[in-house]
CSV table of C-alpha atoms and ligand atoms in Angstrom, one decimal:
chain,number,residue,atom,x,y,z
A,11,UNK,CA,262.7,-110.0,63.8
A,12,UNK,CA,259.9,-110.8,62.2
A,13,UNK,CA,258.8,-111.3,58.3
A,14,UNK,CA,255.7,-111.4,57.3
A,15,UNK,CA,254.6,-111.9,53.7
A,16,UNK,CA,250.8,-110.5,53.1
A,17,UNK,CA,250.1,-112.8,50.2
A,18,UNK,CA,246.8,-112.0,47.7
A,19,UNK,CA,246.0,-111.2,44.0
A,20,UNK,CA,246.0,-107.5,42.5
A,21,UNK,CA,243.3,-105.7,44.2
A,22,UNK,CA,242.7,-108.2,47.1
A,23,UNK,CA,243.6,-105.5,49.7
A,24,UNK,CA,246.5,-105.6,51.0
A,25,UNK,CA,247.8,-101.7,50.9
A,26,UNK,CA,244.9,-101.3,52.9
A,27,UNK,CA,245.0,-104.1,55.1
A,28,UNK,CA,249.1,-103.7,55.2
A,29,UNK,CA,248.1,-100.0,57.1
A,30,UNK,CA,246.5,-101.0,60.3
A,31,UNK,CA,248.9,-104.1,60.2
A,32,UNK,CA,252.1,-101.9,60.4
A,33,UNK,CA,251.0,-100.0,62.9
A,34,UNK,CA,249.1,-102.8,65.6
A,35,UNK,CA,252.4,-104.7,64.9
A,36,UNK,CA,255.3,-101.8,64.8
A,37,UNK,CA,256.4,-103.5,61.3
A,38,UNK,CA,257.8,-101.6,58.7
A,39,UNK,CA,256.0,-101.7,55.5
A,40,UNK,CA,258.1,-102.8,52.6
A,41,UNK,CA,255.7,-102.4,49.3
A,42,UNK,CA,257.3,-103.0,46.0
A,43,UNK,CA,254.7,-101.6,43.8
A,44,UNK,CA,254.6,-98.3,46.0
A,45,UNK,CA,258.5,-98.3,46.1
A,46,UNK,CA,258.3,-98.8,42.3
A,47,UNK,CA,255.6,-96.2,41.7
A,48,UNK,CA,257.9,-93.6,43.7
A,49,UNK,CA,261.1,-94.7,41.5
A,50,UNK,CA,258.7,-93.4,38.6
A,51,UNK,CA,257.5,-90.6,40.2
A,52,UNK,CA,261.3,-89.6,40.7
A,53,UNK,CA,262.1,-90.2,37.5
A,54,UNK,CA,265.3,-92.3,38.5
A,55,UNK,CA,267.2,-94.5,36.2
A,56,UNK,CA,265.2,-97.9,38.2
A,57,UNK,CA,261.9,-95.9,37.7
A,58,UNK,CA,262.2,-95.3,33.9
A,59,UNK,CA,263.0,-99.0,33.6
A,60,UNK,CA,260.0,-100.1,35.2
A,61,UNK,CA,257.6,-97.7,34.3
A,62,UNK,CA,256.7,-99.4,31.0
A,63,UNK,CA,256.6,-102.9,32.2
A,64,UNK,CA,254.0,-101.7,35.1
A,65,UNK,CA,251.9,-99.6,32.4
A,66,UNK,CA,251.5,-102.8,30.6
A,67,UNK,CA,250.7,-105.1,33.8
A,68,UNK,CA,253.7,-106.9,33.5
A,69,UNK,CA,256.4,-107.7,36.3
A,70,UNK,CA,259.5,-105.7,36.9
A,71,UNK,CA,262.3,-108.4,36.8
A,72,UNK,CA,263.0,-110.4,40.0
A,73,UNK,CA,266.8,-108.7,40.1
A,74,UNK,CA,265.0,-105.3,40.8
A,75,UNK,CA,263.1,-106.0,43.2
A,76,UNK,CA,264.8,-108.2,45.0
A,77,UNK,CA,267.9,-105.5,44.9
A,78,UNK,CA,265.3,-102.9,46.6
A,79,UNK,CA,264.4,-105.3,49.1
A,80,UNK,CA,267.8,-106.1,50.5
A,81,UNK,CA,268.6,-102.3,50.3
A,82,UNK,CA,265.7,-101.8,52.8
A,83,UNK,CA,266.8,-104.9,55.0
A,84,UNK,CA,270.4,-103.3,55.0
A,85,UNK,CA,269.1,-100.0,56.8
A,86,UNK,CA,266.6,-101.8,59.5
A,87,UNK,CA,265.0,-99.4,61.4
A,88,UNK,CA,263.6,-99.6,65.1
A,89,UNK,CA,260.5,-102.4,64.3
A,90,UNK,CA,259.5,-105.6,65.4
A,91,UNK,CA,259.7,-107.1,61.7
A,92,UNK,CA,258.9,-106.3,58.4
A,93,UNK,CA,256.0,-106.8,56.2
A,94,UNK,CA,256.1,-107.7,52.5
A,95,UNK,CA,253.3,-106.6,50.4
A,96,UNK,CA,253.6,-107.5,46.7
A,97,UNK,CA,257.3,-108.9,47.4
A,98,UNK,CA,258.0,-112.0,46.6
A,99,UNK,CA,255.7,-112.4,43.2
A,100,UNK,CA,257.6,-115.4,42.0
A,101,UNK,CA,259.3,-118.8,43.2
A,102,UNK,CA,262.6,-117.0,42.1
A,103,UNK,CA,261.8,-114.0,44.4
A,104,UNK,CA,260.7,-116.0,46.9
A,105,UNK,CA,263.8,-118.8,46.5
A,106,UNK,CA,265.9,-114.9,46.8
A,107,UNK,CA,264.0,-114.0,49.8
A,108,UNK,CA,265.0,-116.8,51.4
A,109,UNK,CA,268.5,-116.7,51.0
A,110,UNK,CA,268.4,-113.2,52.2
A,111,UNK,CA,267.1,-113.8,55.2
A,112,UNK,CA,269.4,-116.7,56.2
A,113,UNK,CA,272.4,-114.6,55.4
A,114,UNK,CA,271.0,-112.6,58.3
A,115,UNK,CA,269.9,-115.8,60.5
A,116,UNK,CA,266.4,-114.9,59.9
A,117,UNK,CA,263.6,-116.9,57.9
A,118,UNK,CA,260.3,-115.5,56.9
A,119,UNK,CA,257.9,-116.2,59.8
A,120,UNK,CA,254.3,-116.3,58.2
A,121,UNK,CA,252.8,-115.7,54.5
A,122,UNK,CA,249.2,-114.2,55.2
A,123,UNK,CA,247.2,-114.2,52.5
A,124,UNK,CA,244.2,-112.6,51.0
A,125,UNK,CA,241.4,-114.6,48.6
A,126,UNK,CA,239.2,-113.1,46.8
A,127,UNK,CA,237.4,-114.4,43.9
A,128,UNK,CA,238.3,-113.4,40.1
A,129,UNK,CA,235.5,-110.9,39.6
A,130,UNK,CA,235.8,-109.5,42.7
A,131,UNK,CA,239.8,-108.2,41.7
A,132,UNK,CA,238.3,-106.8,38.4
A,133,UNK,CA,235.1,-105.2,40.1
A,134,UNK,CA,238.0,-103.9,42.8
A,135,UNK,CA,240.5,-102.8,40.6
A,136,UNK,CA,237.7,-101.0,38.3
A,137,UNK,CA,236.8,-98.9,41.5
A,138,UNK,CA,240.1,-98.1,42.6
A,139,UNK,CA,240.8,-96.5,39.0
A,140,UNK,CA,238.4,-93.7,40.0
A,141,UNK,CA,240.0,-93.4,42.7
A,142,UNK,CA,243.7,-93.6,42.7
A,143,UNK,CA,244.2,-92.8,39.0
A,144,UNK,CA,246.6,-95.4,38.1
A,145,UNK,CA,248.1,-96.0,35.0
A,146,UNK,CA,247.6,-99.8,35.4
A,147,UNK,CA,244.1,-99.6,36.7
A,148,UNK,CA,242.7,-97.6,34.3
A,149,UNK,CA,242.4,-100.6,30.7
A,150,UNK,CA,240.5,-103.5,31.2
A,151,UNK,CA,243.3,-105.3,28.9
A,152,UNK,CA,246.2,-104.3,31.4
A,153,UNK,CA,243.8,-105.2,34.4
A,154,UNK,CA,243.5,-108.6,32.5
A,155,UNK,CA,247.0,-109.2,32.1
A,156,UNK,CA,248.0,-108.6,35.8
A,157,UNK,CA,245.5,-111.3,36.9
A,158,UNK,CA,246.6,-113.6,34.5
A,159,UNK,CA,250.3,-113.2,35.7
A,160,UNK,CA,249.4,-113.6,38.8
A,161,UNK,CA,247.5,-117.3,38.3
A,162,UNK,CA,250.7,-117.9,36.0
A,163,UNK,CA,253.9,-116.7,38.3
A,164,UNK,CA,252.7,-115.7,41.5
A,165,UNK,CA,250.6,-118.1,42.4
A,166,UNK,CA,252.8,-120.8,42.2
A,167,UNK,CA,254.1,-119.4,45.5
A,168,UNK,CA,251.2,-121.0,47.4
A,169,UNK,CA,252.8,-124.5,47.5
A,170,UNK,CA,256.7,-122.9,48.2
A,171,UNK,CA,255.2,-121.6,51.2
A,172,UNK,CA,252.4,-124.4,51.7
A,173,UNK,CA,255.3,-127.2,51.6
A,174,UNK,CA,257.6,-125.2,54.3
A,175,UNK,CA,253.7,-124.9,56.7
A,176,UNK,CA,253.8,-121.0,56.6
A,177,UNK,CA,251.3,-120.5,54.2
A,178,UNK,CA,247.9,-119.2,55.6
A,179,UNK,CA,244.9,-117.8,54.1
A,180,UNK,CA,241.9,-115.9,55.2
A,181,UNK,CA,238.9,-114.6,53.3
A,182,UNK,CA,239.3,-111.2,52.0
A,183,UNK,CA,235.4,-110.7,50.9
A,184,UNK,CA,233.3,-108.3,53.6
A,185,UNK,CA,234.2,-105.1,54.9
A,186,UNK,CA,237.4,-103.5,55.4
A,187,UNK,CA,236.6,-103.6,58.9
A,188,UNK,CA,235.6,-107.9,58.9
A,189,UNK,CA,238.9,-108.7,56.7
A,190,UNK,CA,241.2,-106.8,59.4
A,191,UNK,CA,239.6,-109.2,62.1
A,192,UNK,CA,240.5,-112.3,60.4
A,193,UNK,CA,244.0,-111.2,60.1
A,194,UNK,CA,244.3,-109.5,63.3
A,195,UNK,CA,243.1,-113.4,64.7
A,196,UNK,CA,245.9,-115.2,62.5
A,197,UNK,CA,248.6,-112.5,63.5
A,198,UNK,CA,248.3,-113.1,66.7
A,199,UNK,CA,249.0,-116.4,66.7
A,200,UNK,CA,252.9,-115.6,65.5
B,318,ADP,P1,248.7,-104.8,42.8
B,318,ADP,O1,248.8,-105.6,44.0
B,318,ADP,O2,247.4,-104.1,42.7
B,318,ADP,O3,248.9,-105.6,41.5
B,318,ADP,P2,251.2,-103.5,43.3
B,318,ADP,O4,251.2,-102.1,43.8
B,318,ADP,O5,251.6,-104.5,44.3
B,318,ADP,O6,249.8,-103.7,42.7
B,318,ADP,O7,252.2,-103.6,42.0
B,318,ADP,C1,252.0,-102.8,40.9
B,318,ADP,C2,253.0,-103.4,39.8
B,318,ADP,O8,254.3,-103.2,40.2
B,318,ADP,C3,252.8,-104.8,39.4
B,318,ADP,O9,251.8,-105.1,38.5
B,318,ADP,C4,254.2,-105.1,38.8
B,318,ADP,O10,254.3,-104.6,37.5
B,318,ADP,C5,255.1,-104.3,39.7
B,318,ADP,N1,255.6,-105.1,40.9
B,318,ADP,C6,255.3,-104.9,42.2
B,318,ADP,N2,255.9,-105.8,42.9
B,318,ADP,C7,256.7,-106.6,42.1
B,318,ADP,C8,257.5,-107.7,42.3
B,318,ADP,N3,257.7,-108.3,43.5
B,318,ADP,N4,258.1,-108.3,41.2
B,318,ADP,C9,257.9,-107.8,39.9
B,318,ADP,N5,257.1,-106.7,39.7
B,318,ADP,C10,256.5,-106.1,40.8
């Protein structure tokens, strides 16, 4: 099996991105902030926990996320791999991740991910608000605090994955269309 990690700031594109991915590469689609957003939408016990802490751009904790990860991992369906999108978010998460997958004799095969410049994830983010209408799109303030925690917790993750050589990046400015090329090139490869 494989385990890819696409890898990239709030609003660098990888729901987007993750779409073609999933389907060129018969991966399943593991997204924690859409898994999270349908919690809410249910109105489960997980989703009214969370539901705050994502309204205010903060992070779910690690023991959530990583408990809906493994549940998904439990119930493999027929793919090639998996793809993480927004999962893991911090060294914790990712030191978890980790220790999942070698329970199963598995190790995460690539991280893939997405740069794009600091205004760019505001001037993104800002456009997806009209479009998507989420709650934690919508305030500048909130929008602020996400890329903050990002630089702060998730970033970090860069030299985890850097230091074990599956850390690879690509250029996420350009077109839909130009982005999917550059990953489509560095896919291949694994
Ligand atoms: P984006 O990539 O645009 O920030 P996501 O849809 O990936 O959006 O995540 C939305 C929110 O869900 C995050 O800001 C965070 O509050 C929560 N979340 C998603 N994934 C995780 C995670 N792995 N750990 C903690 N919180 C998470």
């Amino acid at each position: 099996m494989k385990y890819s990690i696409l890898f990239g700031p709030p609003g660098a594109g990888k729901g987007t991105q993750a779409a073609s991915m999933v389907e060129n590469y018969n991966l399943c689609h593991l997204s924690t902030g859409a898994l999270l957003r349908s919690e809410i939408a249910a109105g489960t016990p997980l989703g009214l926990k969370a539901k705050s802490l994502i309204e205010a751009g903060n992070l779910v904790p690690d023991e959530v996320v990583e408990g809906m990860i493994a549940s998904r991992f439990a119930s493999a369906p027929a793919v090639a791999g998996f793809l993480l999108d927004g999962f893991p978010r911090t060294i914790a998460q990712a030191q978890a991740l980790d220790a999942m997958l070698k329970e199963r004799g598995e190790e995460v095969t690539a991280v893939v991910s997405i740069m794009i410049p600091d205004e760019m994830i505001a001037q993104r983010i800002a456009h997806r608000a009209t479009i998507e209408g989420r709650a934690d799109d919508a305030a500048p303030e909130i929008v602020q605090n996400r890329i903050d925690t990002y630089h702060q917790k998730t970033e970090p993750i860069i030299g985890y994955y850097s230091a074990a050589g599956k850390y690879h990046e690509i250029d996420g400015t350009g077109t839909i269309e130009e982005v999917a090329g550059r990953i489509s090139a560095l896919m291949n490869k694994f």
